[in-house]
Amino acid sequence: EAGVAQSPRYKIIEKRQSVAFWCNPISGHATLYWYQQILGQGPKLLIQFQNNGVVDDSQLPKDRFSAERLKGVDSTLKIQPAKLEDSAVYLCASGGPGGRPYNEQFFGPGTRLTVL
Amino acid sequence: EDQVTQSPEALRLQEGESSSLNCSYTVSGLRGLFWYRQDPGKGPEFLFTLYSAGEEKEKERLKATLTKKESFLHITAPKPEDSATYLCAVQARSRLGGFKTIFGAGTRLFVKA
């Protein structure tokens, strides 16, 4: 079974530039999560989708971050404009079939973003 | 405020030296507690889910237990390949009516041969 795919794996941008990350979840998984993991910290949930709909985005900085999940499959996370403090690894995860909210999550390898 | 705290921050063991990692939590409406392993440069890898106090799960040298306020990850006779960061996460009801996931900062485990 293929895992969660993310791209790009690494990205370096200047502050105030824009950047987008892409995630393809495990086939059939209804729930998709985006996390931000700053070095030395645990992942912080940014947004959670159930199929096409947003379940939780309470920690998403909506003035600069946006996310969408097209047709309940792939998802993109965008930052516009980026700040220095956005330097982190952005992890995508997907949850099992049936949409049970407390399923275990399967993570992709992450995108390491450096903002200069 | 919902919170997950892991201790110690780092743990150095000799091969074969058993120990435990702690995860204490303060959340309302706990739905499940998860343990993950994270290797450098990789995403977290699922280990266990615990749903209710008194529950235990085992996998090779790892055993996870859950009480009403904390969870322990016991490592028996660790090997160097067990070296990683171990993350604890809880899933709890959010104010928006759905569920949210909160991770602890992790415990970095180093096992020396």
XYZ file of N, CA, C and O in Angstrom, chain A residues 8-13 18-21 111-115:
60
model
N 7.098 19.756 -2.393
C 8.463 19.240 -2.506
C 8.965 18.736 -1.158
O 8.278 18.877 -0.150
N 10.127 18.134 -1.105
C 10.697 17.701 0.171
C 11.414 18.846 0.876
O 11.454 18.891 2.103
N 11.973 19.756 0.100
C 12.688 20.898 0.668
C 12.329 22.147 -0.137
O 12.112 22.078 -1.343
N 12.289 23.277 0.568
C 12.009 24.541 -0.092
C 12.687 25.658 0.685
O 12.559 25.728 1.913
N 13.394 26.513 -0.047
C 14.024 27.690 0.556
C 13.474 28.910 -0.158
O 13.526 28.996 -1.385
N 12.930 29.855 0.621
C 12.379 31.075 0.035
C 12.806 32.273 0.865
O 13.282 32.136 2.002
N 5.787 33.684 -1.531
C 4.728 32.694 -1.370
C 5.280 31.299 -1.620
O 6.266 31.115 -2.337
N 4.598 30.315 -1.012
C 5.023 28.921 -1.197
C 3.794 28.024 -1.070
O 2.822 28.374 -0.373
N 3.837 26.903 -1.762
C 2.730 25.943 -1.693
C 3.281 24.538 -1.542
O 4.305 24.186 -2.126
N 2.566 23.746 -0.749
C 2.928 22.354 -0.515
C 1.771 21.469 -0.966
O 0.606 21.843 -0.826
N 7.676 18.378 4.344
C 8.378 19.368 3.532
C 9.119 20.295 4.483
O 8.490 20.915 5.332
N 10.425 20.353 4.322
C 11.213 21.258 5.175
C 11.294 22.619 4.510
O 11.867 22.763 3.433
N 10.712 23.631 5.159
C 10.702 24.997 4.640
C 11.695 25.854 5.414
O 11.667 25.878 6.645
N 12.543 26.551 4.674
C 13.455 27.532 5.258
C 13.122 28.885 4.676
O 13.108 29.055 3.458
N 12.830 29.850 5.555
C 12.522 31.212 5.134
C 13.695 32.105 5.526
O 14.054 32.182 6.709
